[in-house]
C-alpha positions as MATLAB code, in Angstrom:
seq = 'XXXXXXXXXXXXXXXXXXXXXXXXXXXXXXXXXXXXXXXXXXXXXXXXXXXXXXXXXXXXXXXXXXXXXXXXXXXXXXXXXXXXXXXXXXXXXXXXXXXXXXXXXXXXXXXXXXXXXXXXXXXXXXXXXXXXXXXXXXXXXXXXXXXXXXXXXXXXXXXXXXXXXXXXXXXXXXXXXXXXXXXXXXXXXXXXXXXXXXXXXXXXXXXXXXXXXXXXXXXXXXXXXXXXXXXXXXXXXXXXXXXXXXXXXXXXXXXXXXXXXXXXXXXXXXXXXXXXXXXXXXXXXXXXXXXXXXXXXXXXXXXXXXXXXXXXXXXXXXXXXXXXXXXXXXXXXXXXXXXXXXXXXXXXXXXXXXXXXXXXXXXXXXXXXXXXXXXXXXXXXXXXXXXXXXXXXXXXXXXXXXXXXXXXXXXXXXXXXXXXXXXXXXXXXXXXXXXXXXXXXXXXXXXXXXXXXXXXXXXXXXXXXXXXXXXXXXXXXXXXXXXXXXXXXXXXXXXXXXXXXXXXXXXXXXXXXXXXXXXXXXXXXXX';
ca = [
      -8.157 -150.816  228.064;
      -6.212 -152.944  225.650;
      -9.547 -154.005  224.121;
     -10.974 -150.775  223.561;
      -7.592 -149.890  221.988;
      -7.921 -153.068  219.679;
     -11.905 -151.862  219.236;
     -10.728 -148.781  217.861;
      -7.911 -149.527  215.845;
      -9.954 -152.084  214.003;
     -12.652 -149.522  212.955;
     -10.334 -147.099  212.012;
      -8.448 -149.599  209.557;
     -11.327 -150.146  207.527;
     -11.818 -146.534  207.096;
      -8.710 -146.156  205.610;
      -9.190 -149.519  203.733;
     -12.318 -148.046  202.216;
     -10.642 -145.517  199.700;
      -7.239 -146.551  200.072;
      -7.287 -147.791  196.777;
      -7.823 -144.347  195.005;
      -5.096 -142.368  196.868;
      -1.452 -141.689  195.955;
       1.513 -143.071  197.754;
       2.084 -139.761  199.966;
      -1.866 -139.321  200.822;
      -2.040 -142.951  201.931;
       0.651 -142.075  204.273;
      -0.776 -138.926  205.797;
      -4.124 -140.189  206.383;
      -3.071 -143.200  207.674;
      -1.154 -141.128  210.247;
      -3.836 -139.264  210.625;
      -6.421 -141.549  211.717;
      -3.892 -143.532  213.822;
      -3.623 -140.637  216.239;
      -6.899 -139.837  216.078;
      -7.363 -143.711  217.509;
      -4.380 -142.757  219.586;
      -5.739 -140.163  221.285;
      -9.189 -141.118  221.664;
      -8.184 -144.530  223.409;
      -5.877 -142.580  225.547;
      -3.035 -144.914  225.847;
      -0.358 -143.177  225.412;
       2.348 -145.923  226.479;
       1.180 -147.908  223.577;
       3.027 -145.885  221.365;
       5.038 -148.591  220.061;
       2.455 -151.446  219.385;
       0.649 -148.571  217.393;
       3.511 -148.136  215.169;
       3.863 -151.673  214.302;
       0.403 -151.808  213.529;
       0.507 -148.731  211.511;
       3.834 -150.608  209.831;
       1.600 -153.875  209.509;
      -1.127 -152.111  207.677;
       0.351 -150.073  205.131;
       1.908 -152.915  204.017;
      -1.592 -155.128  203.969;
      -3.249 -152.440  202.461;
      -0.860 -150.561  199.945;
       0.559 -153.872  198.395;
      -0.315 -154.343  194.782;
       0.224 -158.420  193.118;
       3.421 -158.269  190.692;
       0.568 -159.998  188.433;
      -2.135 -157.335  188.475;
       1.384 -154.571  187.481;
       2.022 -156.672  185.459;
      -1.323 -157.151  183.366;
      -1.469 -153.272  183.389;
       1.477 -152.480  181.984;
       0.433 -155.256  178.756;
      -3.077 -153.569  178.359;
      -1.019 -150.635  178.227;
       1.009 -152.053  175.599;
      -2.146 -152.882  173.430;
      -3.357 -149.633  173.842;
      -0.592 -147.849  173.029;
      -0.032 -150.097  169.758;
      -3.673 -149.633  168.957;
      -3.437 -145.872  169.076;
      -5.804 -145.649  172.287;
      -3.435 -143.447  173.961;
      -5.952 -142.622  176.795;
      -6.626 -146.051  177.458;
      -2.868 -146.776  177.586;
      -1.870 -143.966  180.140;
      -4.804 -145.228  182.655;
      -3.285 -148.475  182.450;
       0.534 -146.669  182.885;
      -1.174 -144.913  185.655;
      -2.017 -148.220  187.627;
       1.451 -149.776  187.060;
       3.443 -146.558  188.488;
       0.669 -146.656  191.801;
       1.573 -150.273  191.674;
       5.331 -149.596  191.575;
       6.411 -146.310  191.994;
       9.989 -147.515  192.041;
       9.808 -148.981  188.395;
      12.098 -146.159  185.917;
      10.679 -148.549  183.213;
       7.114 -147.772  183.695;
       7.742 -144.203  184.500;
       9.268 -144.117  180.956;
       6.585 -145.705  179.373;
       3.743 -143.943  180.510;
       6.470 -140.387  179.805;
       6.162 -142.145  176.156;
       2.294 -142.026  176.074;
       2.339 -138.341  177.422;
       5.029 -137.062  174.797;
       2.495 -138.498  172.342;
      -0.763 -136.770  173.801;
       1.076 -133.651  173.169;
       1.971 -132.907  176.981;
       5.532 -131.980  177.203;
       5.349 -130.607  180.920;
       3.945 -134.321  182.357;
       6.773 -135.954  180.186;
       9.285 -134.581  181.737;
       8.129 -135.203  184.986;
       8.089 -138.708  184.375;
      11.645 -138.099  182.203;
      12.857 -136.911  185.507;
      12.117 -139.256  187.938;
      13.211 -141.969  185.798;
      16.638 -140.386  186.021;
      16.596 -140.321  189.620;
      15.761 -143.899  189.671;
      18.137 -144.629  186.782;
      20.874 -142.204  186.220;
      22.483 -144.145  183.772;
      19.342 -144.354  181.190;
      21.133 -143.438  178.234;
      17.783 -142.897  176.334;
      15.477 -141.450  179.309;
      18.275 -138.213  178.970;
      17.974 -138.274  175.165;
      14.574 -138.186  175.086;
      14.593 -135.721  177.975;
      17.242 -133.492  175.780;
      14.431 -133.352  172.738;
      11.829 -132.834  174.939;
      13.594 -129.375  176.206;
      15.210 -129.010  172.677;
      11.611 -128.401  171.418;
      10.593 -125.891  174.026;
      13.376 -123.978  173.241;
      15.298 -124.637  176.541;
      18.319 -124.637  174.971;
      20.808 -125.114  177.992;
      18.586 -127.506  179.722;
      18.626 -129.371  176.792;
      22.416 -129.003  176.184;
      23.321 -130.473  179.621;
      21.190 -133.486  178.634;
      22.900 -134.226  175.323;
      26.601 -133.695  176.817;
      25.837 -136.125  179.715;
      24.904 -138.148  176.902;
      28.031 -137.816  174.961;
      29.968 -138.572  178.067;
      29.008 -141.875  177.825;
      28.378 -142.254  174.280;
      30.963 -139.801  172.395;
      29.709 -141.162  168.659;
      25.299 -140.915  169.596;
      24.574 -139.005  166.259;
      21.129 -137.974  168.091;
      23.131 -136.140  171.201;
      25.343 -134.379  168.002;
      22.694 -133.242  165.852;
      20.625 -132.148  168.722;
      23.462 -130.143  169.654;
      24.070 -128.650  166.002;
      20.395 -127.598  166.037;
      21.228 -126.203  169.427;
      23.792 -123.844  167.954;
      21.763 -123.021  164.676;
      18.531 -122.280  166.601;
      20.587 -120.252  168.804;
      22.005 -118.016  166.260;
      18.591 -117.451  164.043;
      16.898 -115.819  167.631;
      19.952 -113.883  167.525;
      19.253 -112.467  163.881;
      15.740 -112.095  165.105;
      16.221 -109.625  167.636;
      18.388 -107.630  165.125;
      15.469 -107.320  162.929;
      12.675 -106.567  165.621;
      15.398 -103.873  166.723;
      15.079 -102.619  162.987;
      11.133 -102.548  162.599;
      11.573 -105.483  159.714;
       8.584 -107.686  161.456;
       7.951 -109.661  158.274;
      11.502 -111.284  158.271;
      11.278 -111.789  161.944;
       8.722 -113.628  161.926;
      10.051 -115.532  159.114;
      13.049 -115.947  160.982;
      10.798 -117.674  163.801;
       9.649 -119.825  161.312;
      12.395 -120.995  160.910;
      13.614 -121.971  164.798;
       9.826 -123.472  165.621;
      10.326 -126.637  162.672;
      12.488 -127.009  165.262;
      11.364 -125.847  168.807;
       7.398 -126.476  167.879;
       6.443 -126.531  171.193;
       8.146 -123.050  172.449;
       5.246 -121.258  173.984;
       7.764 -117.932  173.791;
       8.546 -118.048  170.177;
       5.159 -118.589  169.646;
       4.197 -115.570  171.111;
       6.872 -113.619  169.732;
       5.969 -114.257  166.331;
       2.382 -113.715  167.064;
       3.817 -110.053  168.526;
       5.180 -109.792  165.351;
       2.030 -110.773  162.856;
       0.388 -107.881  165.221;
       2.539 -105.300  164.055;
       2.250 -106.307  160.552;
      -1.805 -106.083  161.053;
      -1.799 -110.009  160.213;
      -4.420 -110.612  163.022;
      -5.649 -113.855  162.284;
      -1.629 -115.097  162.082;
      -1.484 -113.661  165.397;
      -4.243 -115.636  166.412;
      -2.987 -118.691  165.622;
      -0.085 -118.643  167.303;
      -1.737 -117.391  170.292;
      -3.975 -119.847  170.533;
      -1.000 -122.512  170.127;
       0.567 -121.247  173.609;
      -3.231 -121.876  175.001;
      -3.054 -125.979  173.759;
       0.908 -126.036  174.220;
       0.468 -124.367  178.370;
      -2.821 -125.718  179.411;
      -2.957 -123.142  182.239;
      -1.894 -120.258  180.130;
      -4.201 -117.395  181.453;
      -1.971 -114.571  179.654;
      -2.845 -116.661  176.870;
      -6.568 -117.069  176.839;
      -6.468 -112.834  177.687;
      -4.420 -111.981  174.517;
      -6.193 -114.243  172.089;
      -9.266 -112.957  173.488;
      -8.327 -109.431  172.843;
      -7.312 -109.628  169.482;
     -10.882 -111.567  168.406;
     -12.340 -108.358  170.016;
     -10.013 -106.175  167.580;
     -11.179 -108.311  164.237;
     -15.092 -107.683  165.840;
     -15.229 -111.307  166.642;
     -17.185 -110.551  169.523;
     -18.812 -113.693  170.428;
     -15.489 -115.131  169.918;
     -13.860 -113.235  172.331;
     -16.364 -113.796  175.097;
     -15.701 -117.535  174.550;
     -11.699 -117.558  174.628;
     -11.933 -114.852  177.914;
     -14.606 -117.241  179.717;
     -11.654 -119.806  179.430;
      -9.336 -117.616  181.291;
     -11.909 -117.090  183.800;
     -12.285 -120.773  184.481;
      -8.701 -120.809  184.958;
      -8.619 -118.505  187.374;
     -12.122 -116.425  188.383;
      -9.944 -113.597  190.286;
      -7.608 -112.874  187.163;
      -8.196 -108.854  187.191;
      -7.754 -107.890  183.378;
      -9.750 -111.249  182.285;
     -12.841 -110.111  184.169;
     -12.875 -106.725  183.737;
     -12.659 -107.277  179.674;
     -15.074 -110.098  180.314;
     -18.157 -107.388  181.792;
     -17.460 -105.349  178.376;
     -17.338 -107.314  176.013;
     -20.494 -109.574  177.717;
     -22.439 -106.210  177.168;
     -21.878 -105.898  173.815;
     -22.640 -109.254  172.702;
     -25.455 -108.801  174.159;
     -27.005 -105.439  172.570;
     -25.074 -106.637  169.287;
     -27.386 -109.308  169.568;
     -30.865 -107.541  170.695;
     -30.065 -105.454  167.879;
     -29.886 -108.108  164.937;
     -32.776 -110.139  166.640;
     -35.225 -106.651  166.195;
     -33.944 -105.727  162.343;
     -34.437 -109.275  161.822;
     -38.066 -109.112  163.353;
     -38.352 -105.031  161.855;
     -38.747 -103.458  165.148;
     -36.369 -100.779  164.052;
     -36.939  -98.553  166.592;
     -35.854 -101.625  169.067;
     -32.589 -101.978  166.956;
     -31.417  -98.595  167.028;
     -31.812  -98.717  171.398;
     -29.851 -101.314  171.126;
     -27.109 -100.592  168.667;
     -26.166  -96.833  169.901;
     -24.922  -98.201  173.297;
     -22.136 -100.137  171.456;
     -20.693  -96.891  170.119;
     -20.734  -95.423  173.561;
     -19.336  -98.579  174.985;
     -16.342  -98.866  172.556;
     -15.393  -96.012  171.544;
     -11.859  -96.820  169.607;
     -11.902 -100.271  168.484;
     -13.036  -99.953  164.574;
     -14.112 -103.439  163.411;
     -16.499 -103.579  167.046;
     -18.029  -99.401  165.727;
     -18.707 -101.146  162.506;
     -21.240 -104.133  164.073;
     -22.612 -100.863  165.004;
     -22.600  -98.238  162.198;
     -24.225 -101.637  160.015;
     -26.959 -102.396  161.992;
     -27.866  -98.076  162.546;
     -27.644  -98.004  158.510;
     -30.405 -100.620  157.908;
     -32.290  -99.588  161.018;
     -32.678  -96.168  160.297;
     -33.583  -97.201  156.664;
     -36.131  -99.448  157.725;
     -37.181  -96.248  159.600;
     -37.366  -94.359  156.744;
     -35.130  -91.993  158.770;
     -33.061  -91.651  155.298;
     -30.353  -89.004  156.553;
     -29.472  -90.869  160.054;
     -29.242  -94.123  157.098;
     -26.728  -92.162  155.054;
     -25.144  -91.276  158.425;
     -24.661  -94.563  159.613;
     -23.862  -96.260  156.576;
     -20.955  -93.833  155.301;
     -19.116  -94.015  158.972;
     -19.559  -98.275  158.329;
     -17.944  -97.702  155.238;
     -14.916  -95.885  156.404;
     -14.501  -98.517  158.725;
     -14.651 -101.310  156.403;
     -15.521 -101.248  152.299;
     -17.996 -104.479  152.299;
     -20.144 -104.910  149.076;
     -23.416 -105.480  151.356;
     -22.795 -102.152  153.079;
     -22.471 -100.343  150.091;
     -25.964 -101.757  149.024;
     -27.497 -100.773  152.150;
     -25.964  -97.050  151.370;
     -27.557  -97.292  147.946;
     -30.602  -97.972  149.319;
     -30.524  -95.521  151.652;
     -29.797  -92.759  149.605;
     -32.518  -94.135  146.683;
     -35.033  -93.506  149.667;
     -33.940  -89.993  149.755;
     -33.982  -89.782  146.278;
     -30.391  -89.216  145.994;
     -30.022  -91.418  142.721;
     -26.914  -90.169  141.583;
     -25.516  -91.019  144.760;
     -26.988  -94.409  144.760;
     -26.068  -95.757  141.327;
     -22.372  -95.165  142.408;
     -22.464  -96.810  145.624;
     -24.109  -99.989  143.923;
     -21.500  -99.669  141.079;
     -18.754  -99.619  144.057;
     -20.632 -103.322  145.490;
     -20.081 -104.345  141.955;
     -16.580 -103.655  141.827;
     -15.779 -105.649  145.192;
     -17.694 -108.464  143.396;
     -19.020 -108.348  140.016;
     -21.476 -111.311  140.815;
     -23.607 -109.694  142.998;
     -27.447 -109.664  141.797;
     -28.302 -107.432  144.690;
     -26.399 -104.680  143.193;
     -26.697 -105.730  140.108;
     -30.892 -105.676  140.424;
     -30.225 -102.469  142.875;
     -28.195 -100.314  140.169;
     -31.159 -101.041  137.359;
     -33.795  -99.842  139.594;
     -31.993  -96.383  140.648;
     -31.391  -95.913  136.560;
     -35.192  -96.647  136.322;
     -36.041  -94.441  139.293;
     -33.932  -92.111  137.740;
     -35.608  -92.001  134.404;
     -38.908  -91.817  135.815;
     -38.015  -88.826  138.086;
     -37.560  -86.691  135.009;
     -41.015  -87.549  134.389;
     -43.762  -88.604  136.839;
     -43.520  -89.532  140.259;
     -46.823  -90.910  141.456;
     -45.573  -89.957  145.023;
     -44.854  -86.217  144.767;
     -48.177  -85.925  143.052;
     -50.110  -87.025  145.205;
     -47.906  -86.135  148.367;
     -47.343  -89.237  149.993;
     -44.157  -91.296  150.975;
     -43.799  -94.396  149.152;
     -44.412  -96.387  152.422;
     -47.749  -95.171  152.286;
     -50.855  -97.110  152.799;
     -53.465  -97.882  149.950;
     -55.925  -96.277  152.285;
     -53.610  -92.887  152.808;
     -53.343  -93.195  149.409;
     -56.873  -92.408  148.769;
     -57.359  -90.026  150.893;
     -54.750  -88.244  149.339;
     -56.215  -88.720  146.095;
     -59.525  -87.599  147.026;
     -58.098  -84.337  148.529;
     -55.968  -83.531  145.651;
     -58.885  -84.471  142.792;
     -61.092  -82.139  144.657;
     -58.194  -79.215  144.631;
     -57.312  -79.642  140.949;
     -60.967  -80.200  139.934;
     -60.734  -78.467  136.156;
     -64.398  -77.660  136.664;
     -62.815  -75.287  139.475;
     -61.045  -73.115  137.134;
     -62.137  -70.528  134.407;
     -60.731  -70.615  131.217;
     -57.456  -69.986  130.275;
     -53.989  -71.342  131.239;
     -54.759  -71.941  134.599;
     -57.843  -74.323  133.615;
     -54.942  -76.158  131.211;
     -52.743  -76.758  134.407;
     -55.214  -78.081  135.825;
     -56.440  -80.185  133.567;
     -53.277  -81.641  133.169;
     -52.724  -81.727  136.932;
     -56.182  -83.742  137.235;
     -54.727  -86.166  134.753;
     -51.563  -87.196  136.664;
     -53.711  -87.505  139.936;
     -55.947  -89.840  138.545;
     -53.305  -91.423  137.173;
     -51.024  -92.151  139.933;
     -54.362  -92.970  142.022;
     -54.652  -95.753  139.328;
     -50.974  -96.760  139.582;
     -50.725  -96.909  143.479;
     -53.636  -98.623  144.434;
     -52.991 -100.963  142.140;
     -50.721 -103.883  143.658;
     -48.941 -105.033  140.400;
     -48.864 -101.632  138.642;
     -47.443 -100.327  142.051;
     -45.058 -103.198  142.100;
     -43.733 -102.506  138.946;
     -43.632  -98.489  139.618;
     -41.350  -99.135  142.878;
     -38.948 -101.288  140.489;
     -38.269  -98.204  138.241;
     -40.878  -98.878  135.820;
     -43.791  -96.575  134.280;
     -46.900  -98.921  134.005;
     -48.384  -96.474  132.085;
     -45.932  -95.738  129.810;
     -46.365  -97.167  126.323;
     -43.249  -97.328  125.465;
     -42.743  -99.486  128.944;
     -44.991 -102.356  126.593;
     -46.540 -102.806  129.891;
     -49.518 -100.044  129.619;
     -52.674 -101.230  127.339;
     -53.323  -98.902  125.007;
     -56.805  -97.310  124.737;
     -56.817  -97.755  129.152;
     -58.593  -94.477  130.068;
     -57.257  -93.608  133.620;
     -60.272  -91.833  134.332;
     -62.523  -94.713  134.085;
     -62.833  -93.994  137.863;
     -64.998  -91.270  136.720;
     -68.635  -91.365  135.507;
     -71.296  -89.419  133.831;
     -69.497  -87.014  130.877;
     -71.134  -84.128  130.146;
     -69.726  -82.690  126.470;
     -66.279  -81.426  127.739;
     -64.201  -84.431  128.984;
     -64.019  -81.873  132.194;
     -67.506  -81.194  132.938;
     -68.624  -83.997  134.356;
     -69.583  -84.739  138.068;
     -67.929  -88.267  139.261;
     -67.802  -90.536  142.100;
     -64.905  -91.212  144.488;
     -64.429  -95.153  145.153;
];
């Protein structure tokens, strides 16, 4: 019986052996125990209790012991580390020497060093604390433990510290000017409450200013002055503070919600799925996180289908997708302007001119961009509306003189202007001016064999039509012409002399063949 006791315990050490190495102080313990009783109870000796224990005894002690000279070596690669600036490097090594010795204040301190300079105030004072309980009497552990709190704003924490520290050292000028910070930073929250009681948010959060040169790493002054940039409207000051309390409290979930929500306010959408994923990974079940998460998920997504089809000029595919967002958010201004942008150039590219106009003036009450103003000049060229046009691209110009595409759009409605007082090739032959060369002909050949002058008797209505007959030959030259068309669309007559870009002596019935006497009488061919 003794051997299969023996049997056991000897398989069940070198299980423990086998990832003892990996495992803190308090683990190694528990498993230990663990598997001891497990050999305990499956040998089934119970009245060798006591030879168990001093085996147990024997092999922590073979198995948890750590050479002096391998601390040792860890805590000088540390030191090299640290001097090199490889903090990471440094702390494994600190890591090592505290497993070796977890009795050592000195290496708790050093490796509190390292995390104070990673920026992680919360490990720090872990370390700060337990070298205290090691070491009561550490003169600088409690100093450095008093600025540690000083700077997260824990001002009586951190006054107990500096005391205990001028109990033994009445003159430390570190423990006293800690203290007088103490006092000032103490009375400056004190003047900021006033002025948040008042409504004055500007000098409040100057105020904070003031207190975090010296309490950088208060996560609640932080977001108190970020509270405060919100009032003022100073959203991306608010976010930067916000996102502060996300680096400064690693598992800051309030955090990560609130910085979220106010990239979702400036219509940062993709922005704000990003920063509320992060909450999510801190904690999957967080209620407000993943109900804001479904929302906003859906309309990054149609935002998105919507730009990919303008972008590809599936309009029609654009406009499904972009009037869901309205629906979807139906108070949040700079998220119904992502919107209102993409309906304005969708409908446009539709030719839907009045759903354009629509669209683009509700983007525009929103927010006054120069590019949106061009799209409303455009849209309300289409509909002819020149008037209207020239001063929304004069507007673009005013938000930034430099602009060619207002510049260039402004010249063509002036043009388009000028040439609606005289001939539009369009209205005369009753097309839009997204019409096809083909549709273009056909509507040419229709309205030459209406206003034929040979279908007239004398008299004024034979003039009319004679004239008429001119201007449809004329704008069947014009528009089935790529370059002269070209030129047309940019606000330019191409048969107008004075334009210099008409040829004198052109006959725009050279279509037409066979003249018999009068310049009308004549039977002609349709290309």
């Amino acid at each position: 019986m003794i051997y299969n006791f023996y049997s056991e315990f000897v398989g069940r050490w070198w299980e423990v052996n086998f990832c003892w190495a990996n495992l803190d102080q308090s683990y190694r313990t528990t498993i230990a125990m663990a598997v001891w009783l497990n050999s305990f109870v499956l040998s089934g000796v119970m009245y060798h209790c006591g030879l168990l224990l001093v085996l147990l005894d024997l092999s922590l002690d073979v198995v948890g012991s750590v050479s002096q000279l391998e601390i040792d070596r860890h805590l000088e690669l540390g030191r090299e580390f640290l001097a090199k600036g490889q903090l990471q490097d440094a702390l494994s090594h600190y890591h090592a020497a505290v497993e070796g010795d977890p009795n050592n204040y000195l290496t708790y301190y050093k490796r509190g060093t390292v995390y104070l300079a990673l920026g992680k105030a919360k490990f720090a004072l872990l370390d700060l604390d337990k070298v205290l309980e090691l070491k009561p009497d550490f003169t600088s552990a409690r100093l450095q433990r008093g600025n540690v709190l000083l700077k997260q704003a824990q001002f009586k924490k951190a006054e107990e510290n500096f005391q205990s520290v001028l109990a033994v050292e009445p003159h430390n000028e570190d423990a006293l000017n800690a203290l007088y910070k103490i006092g000032s930073a103490e009375e400056d929250l004190t003047v900021v409450d006033r002025l948040i009681s008042y409504g004055d948010y500007a000098a409040a959060a100057q105020q904070i200013t003031r207190i975090i040169e010296t309490c950088p790493w208060a996560v609640e002054l932080r977001e108190r002055r970020a509270e405060c940039y919100e009032a003022l409207d100073d959203y991306m000051s608010a976010i930067s503070d916000v996102r502060s309390t996300t680096k400064l409290q690693s598992d800051n979930t309030n955090g990560y919600f609130k910085l979220a929500s106010l990239l979702y306010r400036l219509g940062q959408v993709e922005e704000s799925l990003k920063e509320i994923r992060e909450c999510l990974k801190l904690d999957p079940e967080h209620s407000k996180c993943f109900s804001f998460y479904k929302k906003v998920k859906k309309i990054v997504k149609l935002l998105a289908d919507a730009q990919t089809s303008e972008e590809a000029r599936d309009y029609d595919g654009c406009i499904v997708s972009a009037q869901p967002v309205l629906k979807l958010e139906p108070n949040v201004g700079n998220v119904r302007f992502l919107a209102y942008q993409l309906l304005c150039k969708c409908y446009s590219g539709n030719s839907d001119t009045s759903q354009a106009i629509n669209n683009c003036q509700e983007a525009l009450k929103l927010r006054k961009e120069p590019g949106v103003y061009c799209d409303s000049a455009e849209a309300y060229l289409a509909a002819e509306m020149f008037d209207d046009a020239m001063r929304e691209f004069k507007e673009a110009l005013e938000i930034d003189p430099s602009l060619q595409r207002a510049k260039q759009g402004l010249h063509k409605a002036q043009q388009r202007q000028k040439l609606s007082e005289s001939r539009d090739y369009y209205k005369i032959l009753g097309v839009s001016r997204t019409a096809s060369k083909r549709d273009i002909i056909k509507a040419y050949r229709k309205a030459a064999q209406k206003w034929h002058p040979d279908n007239f008797q004398e008299g004024d209505e034979k003039k009319r039509a004679e004239k008429r007959f001119i201007d449809i030959a004329a704008a069947k030259e014009v528009l089935t012409d790529d370059d002269k068309r070209a030129k047309f669309d940019q606000g330019e007559d191409p048969l107008d002399p004075e334009s210099g870009s008409h040829q004198y002596g052109s006959n725009p019935f050279q279509e037409f063949h066979h003249f018999h006497g009068s310049p009308f009488q004549f039977k002609f061919h349709f290309n």
